[in-house]
mmCIF file of N, CA and C and ligand atoms in Angstrom:
data_model
loop_
_atom_site.group_PDB
_atom_site.id
_atom_site.type_symbol
_atom_site.label_atom_id
_atom_site.label_comp_id
_atom_site.label_asym_id
_atom_site.label_seq_id
_atom_site.Cartn_x
_atom_site.Cartn_y
_atom_site.Cartn_z
ATOM 1 N N MET A 1 139.793 219.578 25.842
ATOM 2 C CA MET A 1 140.952 219.944 25.039
ATOM 3 C C MET A 1 140.949 221.451 24.818
ATOM 4 N N SER A 2 142.018 222.087 25.099
ATOM 5 C CA SER A 2 142.102 223.533 24.940
ATOM 6 C C SER A 2 142.761 223.865 23.606
ATOM 7 N N GLN A 3 142.709 225.120 23.283
ATOM 8 C CA GLN A 3 143.351 225.591 22.050
ATOM 9 C C GLN A 3 144.859 225.377 22.110
ATOM 10 N N ASN A 4 145.403 225.365 23.319
ATOM 11 C CA ASN A 4 146.849 225.249 23.472
ATOM 12 C C ASN A 4 147.361 223.828 23.232
ATOM 13 N N ASP A 5 146.467 222.822 23.192
ATOM 14 C CA ASP A 5 146.914 221.438 22.969
ATOM 15 C C ASP A 5 147.413 221.213 21.548
ATOM 16 N N LYS A 6 146.855 221.936 20.609
ATOM 17 C CA LYS A 6 147.208 221.687 19.206
ATOM 18 C C LYS A 6 148.686 221.883 18.900
ATOM 19 N N PRO A 7 149.288 223.021 19.327
ATOM 20 C CA PRO A 7 150.722 223.170 19.036
ATOM 21 C C PRO A 7 151.566 222.104 19.720
ATOM 22 N N VAL A 8 151.180 221.717 20.938
ATOM 23 C CA VAL A 8 151.938 220.686 21.641
ATOM 24 C C VAL A 8 151.838 219.372 20.882
ATOM 25 N N ASN A 9 150.624 219.014 20.441
ATOM 26 C CA ASN A 9 150.460 217.769 19.687
ATOM 27 C C ASN A 9 151.247 217.790 18.388
ATOM 28 N N MET A 10 151.264 218.931 17.723
ATOM 29 C CA MET A 10 152.036 219.038 16.482
ATOM 30 C C MET A 10 153.520 218.847 16.765
ATOM 31 N N HIS A 11 153.994 219.450 17.849
ATOM 32 C CA HIS A 11 155.409 219.302 18.192
ATOM 33 C C HIS A 11 155.719 217.852 18.538
ATOM 34 N N ARG A 12 154.781 217.220 19.250
ATOM 35 C CA ARG A 12 154.970 215.826 19.625
ATOM 36 C C ARG A 12 155.039 214.940 18.376
ATOM 37 N N ARG A 13 154.132 215.195 17.432
ATOM 38 C CA ARG A 13 154.128 214.420 16.179
ATOM 39 C C ARG A 13 155.430 214.622 15.408
ATOM 40 N N GLN A 14 155.877 215.877 15.345
ATOM 41 C CA GLN A 14 157.132 216.161 14.635
ATOM 42 C C GLN A 14 158.305 215.468 15.322
ATOM 43 N N PHE A 15 158.256 215.492 16.671
ATOM 44 C CA PHE A 15 159.335 214.847 17.421
ATOM 45 C C PHE A 15 159.411 213.360 17.084
ATOM 46 N N PHE A 16 158.250 212.665 17.162
ATOM 47 C CA PHE A 16 158.250 211.223 16.903
ATOM 48 C C PHE A 16 158.563 210.910 15.439
ATOM 49 N N ALA A 17 158.116 211.776 14.541
ATOM 50 C CA ALA A 17 158.435 211.570 13.125
ATOM 51 C C ALA A 17 159.941 211.700 12.907
ATOM 52 N N THR A 18 160.544 212.680 13.563
ATOM 53 C CA THR A 18 161.986 212.894 13.429
ATOM 54 C C THR A 18 162.774 211.746 14.039
ATOM 55 N N VAL A 19 162.346 211.305 15.240
ATOM 56 C CA VAL A 19 163.033 210.192 15.905
ATOM 57 C C VAL A 19 162.903 208.922 15.071
ATOM 58 N N GLY A 20 161.710 208.676 14.537
ATOM 59 C CA GLY A 20 161.496 207.485 13.697
ATOM 60 C C GLY A 20 162.365 207.511 12.457
ATOM 61 N N ALA A 21 162.444 208.659 11.812
ATOM 62 C CA ALA A 21 163.269 208.778 10.610
ATOM 63 C C ALA A 21 164.738 208.574 10.946
ATOM 64 N N ALA A 22 165.170 209.131 12.083
ATOM 65 C CA ALA A 22 166.571 208.981 12.484
ATOM 66 C C ALA A 22 166.893 207.522 12.781
ATOM 67 N N ALA A 23 165.966 206.829 13.469
ATOM 68 C CA ALA A 23 166.197 205.414 13.779
ATOM 69 C C ALA A 23 166.279 204.602 12.496
ATOM 70 N N GLY A 24 165.426 204.912 11.533
ATOM 71 C CA GLY A 24 165.465 204.220 10.249
ATOM 72 C C GLY A 24 166.776 204.462 9.528
ATOM 73 N N SER A 25 167.272 205.691 9.603
ATOM 74 C CA SER A 25 168.539 206.024 8.956
ATOM 75 C C SER A 25 169.694 205.255 9.575
ATOM 76 N N VAL A 26 169.670 205.139 10.911
ATOM 77 C CA VAL A 26 170.733 204.394 11.592
ATOM 78 C C VAL A 26 170.697 202.931 11.167
ATOM 79 N N ALA A 27 169.494 202.320 11.129
ATOM 80 C CA ALA A 27 169.376 200.915 10.727
ATOM 81 C C ALA A 27 169.851 200.724 9.300
ATOM 82 N N LEU A 28 169.466 201.609 8.404
ATOM 83 C CA LEU A 28 169.889 201.506 7.013
ATOM 84 C C LEU A 28 171.399 201.693 6.911
ATOM 85 N N GLY A 29 171.934 202.638 7.673
ATOM 86 C CA GLY A 29 173.376 202.865 7.665
ATOM 87 C C GLY A 29 174.138 201.644 8.128
ATOM 88 N N THR A 30 173.619 200.937 9.112
ATOM 89 C CA THR A 30 174.260 199.721 9.605
ATOM 90 C C THR A 30 174.266 198.653 8.529
ATOM 91 N N LEU A 31 173.126 198.500 7.838
ATOM 92 C CA LEU A 31 173.057 197.505 6.762
ATOM 93 C C LEU A 31 174.054 197.811 5.666
ATOM 94 N N VAL A 32 174.118 199.066 5.237
ATOM 95 C CA VAL A 32 175.035 199.451 4.172
ATOM 96 C C VAL A 32 176.468 199.210 4.607
ATOM 97 N N THR A 33 176.793 199.556 5.863
ATOM 98 C CA THR A 33 178.148 199.358 6.362
ATOM 99 C C THR A 33 178.519 197.883 6.369
ATOM 100 N N GLN A 34 177.587 197.015 6.839
ATOM 101 C CA GLN A 34 177.900 195.594 6.897
ATOM 102 C C GLN A 34 178.143 195.023 5.509
ATOM 103 N N SER A 35 177.276 195.387 4.538
ATOM 104 C CA SER A 35 177.449 194.808 3.215
ATOM 105 C C SER A 35 178.675 195.377 2.520
ATOM 106 N N SER A 36 178.999 196.653 2.761
ATOM 107 C CA SER A 36 180.169 197.204 2.105
ATOM 108 C C SER A 36 181.441 196.661 2.740
ATOM 109 N N ASN A 37 181.417 196.273 4.030
ATOM 110 C CA ASN A 37 182.600 195.688 4.640
ATOM 111 C C ASN A 37 182.995 194.400 3.936
ATOM 112 N N ALA A 38 182.019 193.539 3.633
ATOM 113 C CA ALA A 38 182.317 192.293 2.933
ATOM 114 C C ALA A 38 182.877 192.579 1.554
ATOM 115 N N ALA A 39 182.287 193.546 0.879
ATOM 116 C CA ALA A 39 182.729 193.869 -0.474
ATOM 117 C C ALA A 39 184.084 194.571 -0.465
ATOM 118 N N ASP A 40 184.440 195.187 0.655
ATOM 119 C CA ASP A 40 185.697 195.926 0.736
ATOM 120 C C ASP A 40 186.905 195.032 1.017
ATOM 121 N N LEU A 41 186.693 193.764 1.315
ATOM 122 C CA LEU A 41 187.829 192.878 1.554
ATOM 123 C C LEU A 41 188.683 192.811 0.300
ATOM 124 N N PRO A 42 189.996 192.774 0.451
ATOM 125 C CA PRO A 42 190.833 192.658 -0.736
ATOM 126 C C PRO A 42 190.588 191.309 -1.419
ATOM 127 N N PRO A 43 190.592 191.300 -2.732
ATOM 128 C CA PRO A 43 190.313 190.043 -3.437
ATOM 129 C C PRO A 43 191.459 189.046 -3.302
ATOM 130 N N LEU A 44 191.104 187.797 -3.143
ATOM 131 C CA LEU A 44 192.105 186.734 -3.178
ATOM 132 C C LEU A 44 192.571 186.575 -4.616
ATOM 133 N N LYS A 45 193.861 186.592 -4.818
ATOM 134 C CA LYS A 45 194.432 186.417 -6.157
ATOM 135 C C LYS A 45 194.848 184.967 -6.331
ATOM 136 N N GLU A 46 194.686 184.455 -7.525
ATOM 137 C CA GLU A 46 195.079 183.070 -7.796
ATOM 138 C C GLU A 46 196.561 182.842 -7.518
ATOM 139 N N ALA A 47 197.352 183.920 -7.617
ATOM 140 C CA ALA A 47 198.798 183.798 -7.412
ATOM 141 C C ALA A 47 199.206 183.869 -5.949
ATOM 142 N N ASP A 48 198.270 184.246 -5.043
ATOM 143 C CA ASP A 48 198.600 184.284 -3.616
ATOM 144 C C ASP A 48 199.021 182.883 -3.167
ATOM 145 N N SER A 49 199.992 182.819 -2.265
ATOM 146 C CA SER A 49 200.578 181.516 -1.918
ATOM 147 C C SER A 49 199.538 180.512 -1.404
ATOM 148 N N LEU A 50 198.645 180.939 -0.520
ATOM 149 C CA LEU A 50 197.636 180.006 -0.013
ATOM 150 C C LEU A 50 196.648 179.615 -1.111
ATOM 151 N N ALA A 51 196.354 180.555 -2.003
ATOM 152 C CA ALA A 51 195.459 180.258 -3.128
ATOM 153 C C ALA A 51 196.091 179.209 -4.043
ATOM 154 N N VAL A 52 197.382 179.332 -4.254
ATOM 155 C CA VAL A 52 198.098 178.345 -5.084
ATOM 156 C C VAL A 52 198.045 176.984 -4.398
ATOM 157 N N THR A 53 198.297 176.978 -3.085
ATOM 158 C CA THR A 53 198.273 175.727 -2.320
ATOM 159 C C THR A 53 196.914 175.045 -2.413
ATOM 160 N N MET A 54 195.843 175.847 -2.363
ATOM 161 C CA MET A 54 194.474 175.312 -2.386
ATOM 162 C C MET A 54 193.903 175.217 -3.796
ATOM 163 N N ASN A 55 194.727 175.552 -4.798
ATOM 164 C CA ASN A 55 194.301 175.507 -6.205
ATOM 165 C C ASN A 55 193.052 176.343 -6.454
ATOM 166 N N TYR A 56 193.003 177.525 -5.846
ATOM 167 C CA TYR A 56 191.873 178.437 -6.029
ATOM 168 C C TYR A 56 191.850 178.977 -7.451
ATOM 169 N N LYS A 57 190.656 178.996 -8.032
ATOM 170 C CA LYS A 57 190.435 179.624 -9.344
ATOM 171 C C LYS A 57 189.293 180.618 -9.192
ATOM 172 N N GLU A 58 189.455 181.781 -9.776
ATOM 173 C CA GLU A 58 188.402 182.803 -9.708
ATOM 174 C C GLU A 58 187.164 182.389 -10.485
ATOM 175 N N ASP A 59 187.329 181.451 -11.419
ATOM 176 C CA ASP A 59 186.229 180.961 -12.242
ATOM 177 C C ASP A 59 186.282 179.436 -12.242
ATOM 178 N N THR A 60 185.255 178.815 -11.712
ATOM 179 C CA THR A 60 185.246 177.353 -11.570
ATOM 180 C C THR A 60 185.407 176.628 -12.908
ATOM 181 N N THR A 61 185.037 177.281 -14.013
ATOM 182 C CA THR A 61 185.167 176.625 -15.328
ATOM 183 C C THR A 61 186.629 176.532 -15.767
ATOM 184 N N LYS A 62 187.518 177.206 -15.040
ATOM 185 C CA LYS A 62 188.950 177.175 -15.390
ATOM 186 C C LYS A 62 189.729 176.123 -14.598
ATOM 187 N N VAL A 63 189.014 175.354 -13.784
ATOM 188 C CA VAL A 63 189.686 174.319 -12.989
ATOM 189 C C VAL A 63 190.181 173.204 -13.922
ATOM 190 N N ASP A 64 191.397 172.759 -13.662
ATOM 191 C CA ASP A 64 192.012 171.699 -14.465
ATOM 192 C C ASP A 64 191.318 170.358 -14.161
ATOM 193 N N GLY A 65 190.515 169.894 -15.092
ATOM 194 C CA GLY A 65 189.758 168.653 -14.916
ATOM 195 C C GLY A 65 190.645 167.419 -14.793
ATOM 196 N N LYS A 66 191.857 167.471 -15.383
ATOM 197 C CA LYS A 66 192.783 166.332 -15.274
ATOM 198 C C LYS A 66 193.353 166.243 -13.863
ATOM 199 N N LYS A 67 193.627 167.394 -13.283
ATOM 200 C CA LYS A 67 194.184 167.436 -11.933
ATOM 201 C C LYS A 67 193.106 167.147 -10.890
ATOM 202 N N PHE A 68 191.874 167.565 -11.187
ATOM 203 C CA PHE A 68 190.748 167.370 -10.246
ATOM 204 C C PHE A 68 189.587 166.696 -10.981
ATOM 205 N N PRO A 69 189.703 165.375 -11.222
ATOM 206 C CA PRO A 69 188.675 164.676 -12.004
ATOM 207 C C PRO A 69 187.291 164.663 -11.357
ATOM 208 N N ASN A 70 187.213 164.881 -10.063
ATOM 209 C CA ASN A 70 185.909 164.903 -9.389
ATOM 210 C C ASN A 70 185.245 166.285 -9.397
ATOM 211 N N HIS A 71 185.983 167.287 -9.913
ATOM 212 C CA HIS A 71 185.425 168.634 -9.974
ATOM 213 C C HIS A 71 184.293 168.681 -10.993
ATOM 214 N N LYS A 72 183.242 169.430 -10.640
ATOM 215 C CA LYS A 72 182.129 169.650 -11.560
ATOM 216 C C LYS A 72 181.916 171.154 -11.699
ATOM 217 N N ALA A 73 181.471 171.576 -12.872
ATOM 218 C CA ALA A 73 181.323 173.003 -13.165
ATOM 219 C C ALA A 73 180.284 173.689 -12.278
ATOM 220 N N ASP A 74 179.372 172.895 -11.701
ATOM 221 C CA ASP A 74 178.371 173.534 -10.830
ATOM 222 C C ASP A 74 178.863 173.672 -9.384
ATOM 223 N N GLN A 75 180.086 173.279 -9.126
ATOM 224 C CA GLN A 75 180.687 173.497 -7.806
ATOM 225 C C GLN A 75 181.318 174.887 -7.800
ATOM 226 N N THR A 76 180.735 175.793 -7.059
ATOM 227 C CA THR A 76 181.244 177.168 -6.989
ATOM 228 C C THR A 76 181.308 177.615 -5.535
ATOM 229 N N CYS A 77 182.021 178.698 -5.329
ATOM 230 C CA CYS A 77 182.074 179.263 -3.977
ATOM 231 C C CYS A 77 180.663 179.579 -3.480
ATOM 232 N N ALA A 78 179.789 180.031 -4.369
ATOM 233 C CA ALA A 78 178.436 180.422 -3.957
ATOM 234 C C ALA A 78 177.687 179.277 -3.285
ATOM 235 N N ASN A 79 177.989 178.031 -3.645
ATOM 236 C CA ASN A 79 177.285 176.918 -2.987
ATOM 237 C C ASN A 79 178.212 176.089 -2.098
ATOM 238 N N CYS A 80 179.317 176.703 -1.677
ATOM 239 C CA CYS A 80 180.276 176.054 -0.776
ATOM 240 C C CYS A 80 179.945 176.425 0.667
ATOM 241 N N GLN A 81 180.115 175.483 1.565
ATOM 242 C CA GLN A 81 179.778 175.749 2.973
ATOM 243 C C GLN A 81 180.676 176.785 3.637
ATOM 244 N N PHE A 82 181.813 177.076 3.050
ATOM 245 C CA PHE A 82 182.732 178.036 3.661
ATOM 246 C C PHE A 82 182.521 179.471 3.174
ATOM 247 N N TYR A 83 181.634 179.640 2.202
ATOM 248 C CA TYR A 83 181.385 180.955 1.603
ATOM 249 C C TYR A 83 180.316 181.700 2.383
ATOM 250 N N GLN A 84 180.538 182.998 2.592
ATOM 251 C CA GLN A 84 179.604 183.791 3.391
ATOM 252 C C GLN A 84 179.143 185.042 2.653
ATOM 253 N N GLY A 85 179.131 184.990 1.336
ATOM 254 C CA GLY A 85 178.749 186.169 0.562
ATOM 255 C C GLY A 85 177.492 185.963 -0.238
ATOM 256 N N PRO A 86 177.203 186.903 -1.103
ATOM 257 C CA PRO A 86 176.016 186.819 -1.943
ATOM 258 C C PRO A 86 176.202 185.797 -3.071
ATOM 259 N N ALA A 87 175.114 185.437 -3.736
ATOM 260 C CA ALA A 87 175.147 184.417 -4.788
ATOM 261 C C ALA A 87 175.940 184.855 -6.019
ATOM 262 N N THR A 88 176.081 186.155 -6.192
ATOM 263 C CA THR A 88 176.891 186.669 -7.304
ATOM 264 C C THR A 88 177.880 187.679 -6.748
ATOM 265 N N GLY A 89 178.910 187.952 -7.519
ATOM 266 C CA GLY A 89 179.904 188.932 -7.071
ATOM 267 C C GLY A 89 180.977 188.286 -6.217
ATOM 268 N N VAL A 90 181.286 188.926 -5.112
ATOM 269 C CA VAL A 90 182.346 188.438 -4.233
ATOM 270 C C VAL A 90 181.860 188.402 -2.797
ATOM 271 N N GLY A 91 182.571 187.641 -1.967
ATOM 272 C CA GLY A 91 182.222 187.579 -0.557
ATOM 273 C C GLY A 91 183.324 186.906 0.232
ATOM 274 N N PRO A 92 183.201 186.942 1.554
ATOM 275 C CA PRO A 92 184.211 186.329 2.411
ATOM 276 C C PRO A 92 184.166 184.801 2.362
ATOM 277 N N CYS A 93 185.294 184.194 2.629
ATOM 278 C CA CYS A 93 185.413 182.736 2.708
ATOM 279 C C CYS A 93 186.126 182.420 4.014
ATOM 280 N N GLN A 94 185.626 181.432 4.749
ATOM 281 C CA GLN A 94 186.221 181.082 6.035
ATOM 282 C C GLN A 94 187.626 180.522 5.881
ATOM 283 N N ILE A 95 187.946 179.967 4.749
ATOM 284 C CA ILE A 95 189.281 179.388 4.534
ATOM 285 C C ILE A 95 190.317 180.486 4.276
ATOM 286 N N PHE A 96 189.905 181.525 3.562
ATOM 287 C CA PHE A 96 190.819 182.611 3.215
ATOM 288 C C PHE A 96 190.406 183.869 3.990
ATOM 289 N N ALA A 97 190.612 183.847 5.280
ATOM 290 C CA ALA A 97 190.183 184.945 6.149
ATOM 291 C C ALA A 97 190.813 186.263 5.720
ATOM 292 N N GLY A 98 189.985 187.312 5.714
ATOM 293 C CA GLY A 98 190.474 188.642 5.374
ATOM 294 C C GLY A 98 190.532 188.920 3.896
ATOM 295 N N LYS A 99 190.112 187.966 3.079
ATOM 296 C CA LYS A 99 190.098 188.138 1.619
ATOM 297 C C LYS A 99 188.695 187.847 1.114
ATOM 298 N N SER A 100 188.387 188.362 -0.065
ATOM 299 C CA SER A 100 187.123 188.005 -0.704
ATOM 300 C C SER A 100 187.425 187.050 -1.850
ATOM 301 N N VAL A 101 186.505 186.155 -2.076
ATOM 302 C CA VAL A 101 186.612 185.222 -3.206
ATOM 303 C C VAL A 101 185.421 185.470 -4.117
ATOM 304 N N THR A 102 185.524 185.010 -5.343
ATOM 305 C CA THR A 102 184.420 185.236 -6.276
ATOM 306 C C THR A 102 183.354 184.152 -6.079
ATOM 307 N N ALA A 103 182.096 184.537 -6.212
ATOM 308 C CA ALA A 103 180.993 183.586 -6.059
ATOM 309 C C ALA A 103 181.098 182.442 -7.070
ATOM 310 N N LYS A 104 181.704 182.731 -8.225
ATOM 311 C CA LYS A 104 181.825 181.698 -9.254
ATOM 312 C C LYS A 104 183.181 180.972 -9.178
ATOM 313 N N GLY A 105 183.911 181.201 -8.085
ATOM 314 C CA GLY A 105 185.225 180.586 -7.912
ATOM 315 C C GLY A 105 185.148 179.164 -7.383
ATOM 316 N N TRP A 106 186.310 178.622 -7.108
ATOM 317 C CA TRP A 106 186.398 177.238 -6.598
ATOM 318 C C TRP A 106 187.797 177.011 -6.043
ATOM 319 N N CYS A 107 187.905 176.138 -5.047
ATOM 320 C CA CYS A 107 189.211 175.645 -4.602
ATOM 321 C C CYS A 107 189.033 174.201 -4.150
ATOM 322 N N GLN A 108 190.142 173.533 -3.868
ATOM 323 C CA GLN A 108 190.092 172.084 -3.618
ATOM 324 C C GLN A 108 189.420 171.685 -2.314
ATOM 325 N N VAL A 109 189.111 172.624 -1.432
ATOM 326 C CA VAL A 109 188.392 172.267 -0.203
ATOM 327 C C VAL A 109 186.889 172.527 -0.341
ATOM 328 N N TRP A 110 186.435 172.764 -1.558
ATOM 329 C CA TRP A 110 185.001 172.996 -1.772
ATOM 330 C C TRP A 110 184.199 171.869 -1.123
ATOM 331 N N ALA A 111 183.128 172.254 -0.435
ATOM 332 C CA ALA A 111 182.199 171.284 0.166
ATOM 333 C C ALA A 111 180.794 171.867 0.051
ATOM 334 N N LEU A 112 179.863 171.066 -0.368
ATOM 335 C CA LEU A 112 178.497 171.544 -0.609
ATOM 336 C C LEU A 112 177.882 172.141 0.655
ATOM 337 N N LYS A 113 177.345 173.352 0.486
ATOM 338 C CA LYS A 113 176.635 174.025 1.582
ATOM 339 C C LYS A 113 175.395 173.210 1.934
ATOM 340 N N LYS A 114 175.162 172.992 3.219
ATOM 341 C CA LYS A 114 173.999 172.187 3.655
ATOM 342 C C LYS A 114 172.872 173.084 4.108
HETATM 343 FE FE1 SF4 B 201 185.394 178.943 -2.555
HETATM 344 FE FE2 SF4 B 201 184.745 177.181 -0.709
HETATM 345 FE FE3 SF4 B 201 187.232 177.281 -1.615
HETATM 346 FE FE4 SF4 B 201 186.315 179.223 -0.082
HETATM 347 S S1 SF4 B 201 186.599 177.079 0.514
HETATM 348 S S2 SF4 B 201 187.489 179.461 -1.972
HETATM 349 S S3 SF4 B 201 184.200 179.345 -0.715
HETATM 350 S S4 SF4 B 201 185.395 176.721 -2.790
#
């Protein structure tokens, strides 16, 4: 090993450290973009025509028990098979494409996630 190897090794280490950090930044950026895309969907409003048709409620505790006697308060979007979001907050629903629904919401096509 000559005296000249040291600067080359230092440059090599800096290069790999920089490349590693950049790759990590790209991966983190992708994760942030994916999660913010779901959160950026416009919210489904109870007054939207399809929401009215499906009797969507932003809060499952507000569902009319007389109209839906089989509804239970523990039935929420968060545990519905059509929901693709986090356990709290909002997320996409396969039934209402392009909109976000609330994790604590409910509609008449609710089906337990398996
Ligand atoms: Fe919520 Fe499921 Fe209805 Fe979508 S289909 S709004 S996730 S209950």
